[in-house]
Tab-separated table of C-alpha atoms in Angstrom:
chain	number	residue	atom	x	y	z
A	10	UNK	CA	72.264	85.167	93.126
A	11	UNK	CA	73.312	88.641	93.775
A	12	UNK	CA	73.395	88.588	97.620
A	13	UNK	CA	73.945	92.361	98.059
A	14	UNK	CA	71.693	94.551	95.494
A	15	UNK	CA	73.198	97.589	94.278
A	16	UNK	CA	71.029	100.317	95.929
A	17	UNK	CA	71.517	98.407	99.244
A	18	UNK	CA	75.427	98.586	98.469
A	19	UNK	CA	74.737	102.582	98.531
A	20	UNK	CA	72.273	102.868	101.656
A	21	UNK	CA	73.923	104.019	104.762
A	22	UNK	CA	74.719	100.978	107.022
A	23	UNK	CA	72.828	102.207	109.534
A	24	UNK	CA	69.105	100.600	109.974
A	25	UNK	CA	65.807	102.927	109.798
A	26	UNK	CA	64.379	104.172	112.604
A	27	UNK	CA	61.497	105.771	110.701
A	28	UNK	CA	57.908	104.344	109.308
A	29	UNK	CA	56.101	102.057	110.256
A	30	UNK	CA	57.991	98.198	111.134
A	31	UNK	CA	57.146	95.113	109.092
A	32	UNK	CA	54.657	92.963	111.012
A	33	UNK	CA	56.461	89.957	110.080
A	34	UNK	CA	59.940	89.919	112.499
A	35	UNK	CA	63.164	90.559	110.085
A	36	UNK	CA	64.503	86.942	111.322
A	37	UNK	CA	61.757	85.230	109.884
A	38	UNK	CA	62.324	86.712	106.452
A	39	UNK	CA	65.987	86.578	106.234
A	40	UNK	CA	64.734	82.931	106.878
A	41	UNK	CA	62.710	82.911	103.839
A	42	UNK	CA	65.194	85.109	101.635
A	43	UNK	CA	68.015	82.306	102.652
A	44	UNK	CA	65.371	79.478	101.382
A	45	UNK	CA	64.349	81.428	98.146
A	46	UNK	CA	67.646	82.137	97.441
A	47	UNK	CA	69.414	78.963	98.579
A	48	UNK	CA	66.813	76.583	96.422
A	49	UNK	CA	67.314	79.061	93.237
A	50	UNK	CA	70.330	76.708	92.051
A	51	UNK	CA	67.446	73.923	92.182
A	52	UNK	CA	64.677	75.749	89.882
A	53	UNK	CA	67.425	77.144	87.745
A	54	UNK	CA	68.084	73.297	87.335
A	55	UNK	CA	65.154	71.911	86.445
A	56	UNK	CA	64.739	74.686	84.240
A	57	UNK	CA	67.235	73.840	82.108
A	58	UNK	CA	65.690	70.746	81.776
A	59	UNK	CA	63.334	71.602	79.621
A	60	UNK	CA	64.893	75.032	77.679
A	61	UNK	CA	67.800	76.801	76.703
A	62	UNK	CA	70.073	78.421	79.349
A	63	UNK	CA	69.329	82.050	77.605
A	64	UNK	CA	65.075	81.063	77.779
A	65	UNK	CA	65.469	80.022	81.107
A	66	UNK	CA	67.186	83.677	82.028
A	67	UNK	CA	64.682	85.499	79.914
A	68	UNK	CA	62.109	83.743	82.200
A	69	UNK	CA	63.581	84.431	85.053
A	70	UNK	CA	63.728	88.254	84.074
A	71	UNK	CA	60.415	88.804	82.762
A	72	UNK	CA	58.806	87.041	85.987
A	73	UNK	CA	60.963	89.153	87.991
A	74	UNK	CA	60.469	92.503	86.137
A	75	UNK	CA	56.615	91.923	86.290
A	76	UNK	CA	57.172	91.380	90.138
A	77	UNK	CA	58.934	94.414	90.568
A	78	UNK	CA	56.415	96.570	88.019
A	79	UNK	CA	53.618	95.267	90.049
A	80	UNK	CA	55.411	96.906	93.431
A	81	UNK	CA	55.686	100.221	91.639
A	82	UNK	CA	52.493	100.436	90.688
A	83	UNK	CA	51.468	99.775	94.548
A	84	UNK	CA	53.437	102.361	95.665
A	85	UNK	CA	53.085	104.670	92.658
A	86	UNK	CA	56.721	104.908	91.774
A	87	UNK	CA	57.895	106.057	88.671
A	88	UNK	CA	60.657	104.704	86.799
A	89	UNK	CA	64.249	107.329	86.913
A	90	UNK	CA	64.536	109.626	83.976
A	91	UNK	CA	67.564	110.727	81.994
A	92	UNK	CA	69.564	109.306	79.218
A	93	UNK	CA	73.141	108.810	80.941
A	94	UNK	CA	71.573	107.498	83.909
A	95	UNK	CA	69.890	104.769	81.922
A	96	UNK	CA	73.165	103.981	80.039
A	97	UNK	CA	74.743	103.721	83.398
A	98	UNK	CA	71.715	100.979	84.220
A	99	UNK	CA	71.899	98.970	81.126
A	100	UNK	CA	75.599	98.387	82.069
A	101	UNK	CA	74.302	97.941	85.638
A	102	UNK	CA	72.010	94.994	84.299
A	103	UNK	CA	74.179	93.230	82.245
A	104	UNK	CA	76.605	92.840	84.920
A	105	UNK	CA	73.959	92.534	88.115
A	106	UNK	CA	71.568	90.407	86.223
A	107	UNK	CA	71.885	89.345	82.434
A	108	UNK	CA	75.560	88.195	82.293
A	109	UNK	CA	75.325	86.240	85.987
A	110	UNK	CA	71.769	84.983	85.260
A	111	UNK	CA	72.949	83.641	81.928
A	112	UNK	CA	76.366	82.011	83.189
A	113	UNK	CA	74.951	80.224	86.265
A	114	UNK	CA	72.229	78.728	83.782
A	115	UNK	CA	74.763	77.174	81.419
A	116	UNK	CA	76.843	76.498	83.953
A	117	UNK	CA	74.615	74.328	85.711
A	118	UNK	CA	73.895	72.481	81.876
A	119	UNK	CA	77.041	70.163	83.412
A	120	UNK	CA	77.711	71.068	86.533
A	121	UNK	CA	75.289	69.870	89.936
A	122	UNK	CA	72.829	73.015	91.548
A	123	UNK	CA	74.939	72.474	94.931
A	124	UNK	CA	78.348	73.192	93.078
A	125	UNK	CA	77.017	76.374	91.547
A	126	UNK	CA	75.491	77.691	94.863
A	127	UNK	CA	78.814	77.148	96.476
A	128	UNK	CA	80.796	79.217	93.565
A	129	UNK	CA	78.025	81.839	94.115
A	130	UNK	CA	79.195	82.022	98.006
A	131	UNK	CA	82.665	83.130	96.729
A	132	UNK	CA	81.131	86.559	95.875
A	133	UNK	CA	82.439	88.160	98.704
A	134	UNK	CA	86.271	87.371	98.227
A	135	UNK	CA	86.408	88.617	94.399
A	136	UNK	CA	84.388	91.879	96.053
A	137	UNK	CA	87.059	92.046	98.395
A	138	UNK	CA	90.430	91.378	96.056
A	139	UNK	CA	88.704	94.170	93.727
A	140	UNK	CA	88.404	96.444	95.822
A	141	UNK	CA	91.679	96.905	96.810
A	142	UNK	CA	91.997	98.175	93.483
A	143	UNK	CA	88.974	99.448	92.296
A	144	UNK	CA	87.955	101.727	96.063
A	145	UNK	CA	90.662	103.470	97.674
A	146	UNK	CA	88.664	104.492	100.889
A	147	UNK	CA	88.163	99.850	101.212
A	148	UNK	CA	91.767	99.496	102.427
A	149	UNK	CA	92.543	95.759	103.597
A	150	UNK	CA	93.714	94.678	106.921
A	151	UNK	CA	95.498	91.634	107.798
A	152	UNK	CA	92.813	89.761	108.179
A	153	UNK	CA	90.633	90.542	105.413
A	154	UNK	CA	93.792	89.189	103.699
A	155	UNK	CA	93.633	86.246	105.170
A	156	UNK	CA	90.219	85.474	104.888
A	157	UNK	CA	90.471	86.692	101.085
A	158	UNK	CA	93.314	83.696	101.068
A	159	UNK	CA	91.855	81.182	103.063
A	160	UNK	CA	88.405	81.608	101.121
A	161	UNK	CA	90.090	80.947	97.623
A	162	UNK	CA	92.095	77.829	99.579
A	163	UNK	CA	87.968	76.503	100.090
A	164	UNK	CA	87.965	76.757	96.222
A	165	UNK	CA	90.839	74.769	95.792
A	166	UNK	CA	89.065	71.964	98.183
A	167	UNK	CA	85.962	72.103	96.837
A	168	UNK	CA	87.042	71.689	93.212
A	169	UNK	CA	89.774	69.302	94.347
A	170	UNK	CA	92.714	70.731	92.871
A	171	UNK	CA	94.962	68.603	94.402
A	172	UNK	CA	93.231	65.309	92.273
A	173	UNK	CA	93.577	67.152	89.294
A	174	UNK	CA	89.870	68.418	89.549
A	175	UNK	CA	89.109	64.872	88.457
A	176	UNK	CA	84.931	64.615	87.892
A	177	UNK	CA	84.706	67.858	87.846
A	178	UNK	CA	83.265	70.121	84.457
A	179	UNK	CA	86.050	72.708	84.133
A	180	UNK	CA	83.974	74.985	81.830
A	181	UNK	CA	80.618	74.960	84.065
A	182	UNK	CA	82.547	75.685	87.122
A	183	UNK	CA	84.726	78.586	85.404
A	184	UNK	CA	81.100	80.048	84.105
A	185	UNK	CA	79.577	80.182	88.099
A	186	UNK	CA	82.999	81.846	89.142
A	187	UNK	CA	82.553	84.185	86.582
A	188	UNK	CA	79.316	84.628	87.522
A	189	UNK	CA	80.185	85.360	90.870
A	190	UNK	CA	82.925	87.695	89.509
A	191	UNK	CA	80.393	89.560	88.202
A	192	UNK	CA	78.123	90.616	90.727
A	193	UNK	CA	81.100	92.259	92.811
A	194	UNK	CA	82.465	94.331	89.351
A	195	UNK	CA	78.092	95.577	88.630
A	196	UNK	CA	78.514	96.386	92.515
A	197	UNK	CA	82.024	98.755	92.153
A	198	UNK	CA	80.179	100.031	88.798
A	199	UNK	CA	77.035	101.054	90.525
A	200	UNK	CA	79.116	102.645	93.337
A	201	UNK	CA	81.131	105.052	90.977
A	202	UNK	CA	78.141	105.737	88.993
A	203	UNK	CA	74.659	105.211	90.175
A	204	UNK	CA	75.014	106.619	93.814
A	205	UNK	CA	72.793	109.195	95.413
A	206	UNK	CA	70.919	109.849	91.930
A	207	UNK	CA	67.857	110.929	94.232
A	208	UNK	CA	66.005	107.874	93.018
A	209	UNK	CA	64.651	105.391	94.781
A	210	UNK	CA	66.006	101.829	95.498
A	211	UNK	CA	62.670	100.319	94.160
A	212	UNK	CA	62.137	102.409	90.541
A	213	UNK	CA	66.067	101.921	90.351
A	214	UNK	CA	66.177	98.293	90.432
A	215	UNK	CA	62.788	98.191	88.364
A	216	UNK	CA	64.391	100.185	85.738
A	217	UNK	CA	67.138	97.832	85.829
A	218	UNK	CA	65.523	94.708	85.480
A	219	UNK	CA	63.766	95.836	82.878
A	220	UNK	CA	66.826	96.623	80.567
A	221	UNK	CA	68.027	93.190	81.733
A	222	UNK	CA	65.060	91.636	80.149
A	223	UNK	CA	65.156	93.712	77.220
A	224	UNK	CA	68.920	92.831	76.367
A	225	UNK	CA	68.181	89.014	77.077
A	226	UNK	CA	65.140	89.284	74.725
A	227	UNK	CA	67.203	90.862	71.731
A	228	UNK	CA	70.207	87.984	72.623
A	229	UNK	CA	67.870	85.319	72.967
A	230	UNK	CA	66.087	84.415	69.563
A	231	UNK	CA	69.880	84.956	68.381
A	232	UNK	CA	71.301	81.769	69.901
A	233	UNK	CA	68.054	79.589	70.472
A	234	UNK	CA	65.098	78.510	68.087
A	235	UNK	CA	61.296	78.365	70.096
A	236	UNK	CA	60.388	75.654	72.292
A	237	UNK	CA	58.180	72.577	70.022
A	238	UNK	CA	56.220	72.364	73.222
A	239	UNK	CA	56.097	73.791	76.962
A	240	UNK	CA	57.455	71.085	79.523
A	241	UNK	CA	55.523	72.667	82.827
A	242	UNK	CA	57.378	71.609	85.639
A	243	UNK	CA	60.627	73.482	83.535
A	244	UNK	CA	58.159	76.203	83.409
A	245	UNK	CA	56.931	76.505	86.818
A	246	UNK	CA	60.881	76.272	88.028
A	247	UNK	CA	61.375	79.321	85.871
A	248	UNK	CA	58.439	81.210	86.789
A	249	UNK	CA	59.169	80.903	90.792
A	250	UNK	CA	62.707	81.619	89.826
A	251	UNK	CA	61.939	84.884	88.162
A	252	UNK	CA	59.235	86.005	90.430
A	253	UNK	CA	60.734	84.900	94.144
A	254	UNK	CA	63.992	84.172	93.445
A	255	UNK	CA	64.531	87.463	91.465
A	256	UNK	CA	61.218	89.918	92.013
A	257	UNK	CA	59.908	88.919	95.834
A	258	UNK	CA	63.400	88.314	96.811
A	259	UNK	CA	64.927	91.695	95.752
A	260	UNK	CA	61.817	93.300	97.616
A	261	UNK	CA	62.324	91.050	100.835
A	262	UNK	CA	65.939	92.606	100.536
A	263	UNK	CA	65.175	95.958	100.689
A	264	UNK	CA	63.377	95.754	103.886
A	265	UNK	CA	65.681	93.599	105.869
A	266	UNK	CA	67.993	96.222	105.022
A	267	UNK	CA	66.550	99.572	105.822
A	268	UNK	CA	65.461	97.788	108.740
A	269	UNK	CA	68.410	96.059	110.015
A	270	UNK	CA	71.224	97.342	107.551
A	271	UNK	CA	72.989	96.078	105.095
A	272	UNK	CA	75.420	94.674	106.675
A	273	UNK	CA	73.630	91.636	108.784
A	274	UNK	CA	71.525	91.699	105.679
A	275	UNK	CA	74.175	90.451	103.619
A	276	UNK	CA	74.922	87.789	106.281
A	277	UNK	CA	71.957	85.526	103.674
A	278	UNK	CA	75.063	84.992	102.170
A	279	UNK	CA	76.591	82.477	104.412
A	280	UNK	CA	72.955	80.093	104.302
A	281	UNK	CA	73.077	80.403	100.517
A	282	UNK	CA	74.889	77.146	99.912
A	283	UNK	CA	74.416	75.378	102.757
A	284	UNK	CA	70.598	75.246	100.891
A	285	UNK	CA	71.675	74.954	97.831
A	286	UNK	CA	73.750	71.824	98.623
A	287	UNK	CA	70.930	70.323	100.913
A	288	UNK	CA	68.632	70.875	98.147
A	289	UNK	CA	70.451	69.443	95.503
A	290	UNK	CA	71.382	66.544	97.789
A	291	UNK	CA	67.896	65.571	98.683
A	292	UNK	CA	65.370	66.502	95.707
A	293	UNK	CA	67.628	66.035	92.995
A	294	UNK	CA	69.548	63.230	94.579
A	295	UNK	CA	73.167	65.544	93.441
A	296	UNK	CA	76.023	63.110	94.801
A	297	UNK	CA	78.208	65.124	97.394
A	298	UNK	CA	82.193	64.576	97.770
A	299	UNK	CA	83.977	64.997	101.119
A	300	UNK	CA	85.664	67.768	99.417
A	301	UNK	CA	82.391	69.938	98.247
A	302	UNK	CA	80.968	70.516	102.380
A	303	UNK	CA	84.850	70.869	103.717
A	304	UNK	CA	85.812	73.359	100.900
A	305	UNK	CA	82.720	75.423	101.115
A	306	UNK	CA	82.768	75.471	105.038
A	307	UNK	CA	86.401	77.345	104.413
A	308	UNK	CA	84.824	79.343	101.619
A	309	UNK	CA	82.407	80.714	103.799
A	310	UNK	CA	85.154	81.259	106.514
A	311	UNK	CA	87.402	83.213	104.394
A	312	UNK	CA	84.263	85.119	103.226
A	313	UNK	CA	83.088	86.210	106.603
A	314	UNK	CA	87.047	87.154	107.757
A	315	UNK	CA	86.703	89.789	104.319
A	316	UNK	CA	83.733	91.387	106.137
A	317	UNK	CA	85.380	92.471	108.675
A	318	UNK	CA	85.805	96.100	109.454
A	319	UNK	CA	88.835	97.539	111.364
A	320	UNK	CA	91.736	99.503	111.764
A	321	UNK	CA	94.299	98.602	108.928
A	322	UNK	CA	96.903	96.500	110.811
């Protein structure tokens, strides 16, 4: 799950001070965007219990999309205009949403839901390690260094490297890294190209999921043959996955960060697999290793030391 959406990687990181405030308190929904996202490794799941990793994505996207369409037409929002900006956007999607979506679902084919939501965490470290090449004005400091190092040490636990990642699917885990790979590389992508286009976060995004759904509906019917029959609870797991996991969730987003910034915003981050692995634990009944809660505590360790701002030391 892309814990940091592309228009909020381009707000200021300062939080509103104008319009009216959310009646509901901005703890209690970066409560329930932790949950929605956090059990998202769970639907995603069960989902592929009863389709194809590239149906349960186009479900995902459509629910999502429809979400999203639905908010536009509330506020009356239009979606952007202009050719090169929506080339810019279908690149955008495939890297924010179709390409993640898609390798998280066939990674979790043979991997558990809590191993995939702990990849996911390690978001922020390939963010960081690229943009010390990709940004020039994101120069590291010692201890973004460190925590870029001691995060990618909590990999090594997690997937206990030092047992020869014995148990352990080595193509389903290399699928959620690359996921995760790919959220920071649509975020660097947006930043050079998408930024201050005058449009709005919401019709941006909209626009965006939309081409998403529209590439995943052309690759789709390529690589998978129609369902004989509908297996519900597959289908309501999709369903809730495209339209909170993906659609309310993106929404909940905004707010939390043009109320509070993006910065504790992105904090959801850092609860992401700690629900995930409690989730998987207890509904699915996923087994757990010492190594998968040790490695992912460091994960989230080294994550949190690549946040940090400072003078370059």
């Amino acid at each position: 799950m892309s814990t940091v959406t592309p228009a909020s990687r381009t707000r200021s990181s300062s939080p509103a001070t104008t319009g009216p405030r959310p009646r509901l308190g901005w703890r209690l929904r970066f409560g329930a965007l932790s949950l929605i996202w956090g059990f998202s490794f769970l639907l995603i799941k069960v989902g592929t219990e009863g389709y194809a990793p590239f149906q349960v994505t186009l479900g995902r996207l459509l629910f999502g999309t429809a979400v999203l369409g639905a908010a536009m037409a509330v506020k009356r929002e239009r979606l952007p205009r202009g050719a090169r900006l929506w080339g810019h956007m279908a690149v955008a999607a495939f890297l924010l949403n179709a390409l993640p979506f898609s390798l998280f679902a066939y990674s979790e084919l043979t991997i558990p839901s809590t191993l995939a939501g702990i990849c996911n965490a390690t978001s922020p470290l390939w963010g960081m390690a690229l943009s010390l090449v990709a940004l020039s004005e994101d120069r590291p400091t010692r201890v973004r260094v460190a925590g870029l190092g001691l995060g990618f040490l909590g990999v090594l636990t997690v997937l206990g490297a030092w047992q020869g990642f014995h148990g352990l699917d080595a193509t389903g885990t290399a699928m959620a890294l690359l996921a995760s790979l790919s959220y920071p590389v649509g975020w660097i992508y947006v930043r050079r190209t998408l930024a201050g286009t005058g449009n709005s976060h919401l019709s941006m995004t909209g626009g965006q999921l939309l081409l998403a759904t529209v590439q995943l509906a052309v690759v789709t019917p390529l690589f998978t043959s129609a369902p004989d029959h509908f297996s519900p609870v597959p289908l309501l797991a999709v369903a809730a996955l495209g339209a909170l996991g993906t659609g309310l969730a993106v929404l909940i987003q905004y707010g939390l960060v043009a109320e509070v910034g993006p910065t504790t915003a992105q904090m959801v981050t850092y609860f992401i697999p700690v629900i995930a692995t409690a989730a998987g634990v207890a509904i699915l009944g996923e087994s757990l290793r010492w190594t998968t809660p040790v490695g992912a505590v460091i994960v989230l360790a080294g994550a949190a030391l690549t946040q940090v701002r400072g003078r370059s030391a």
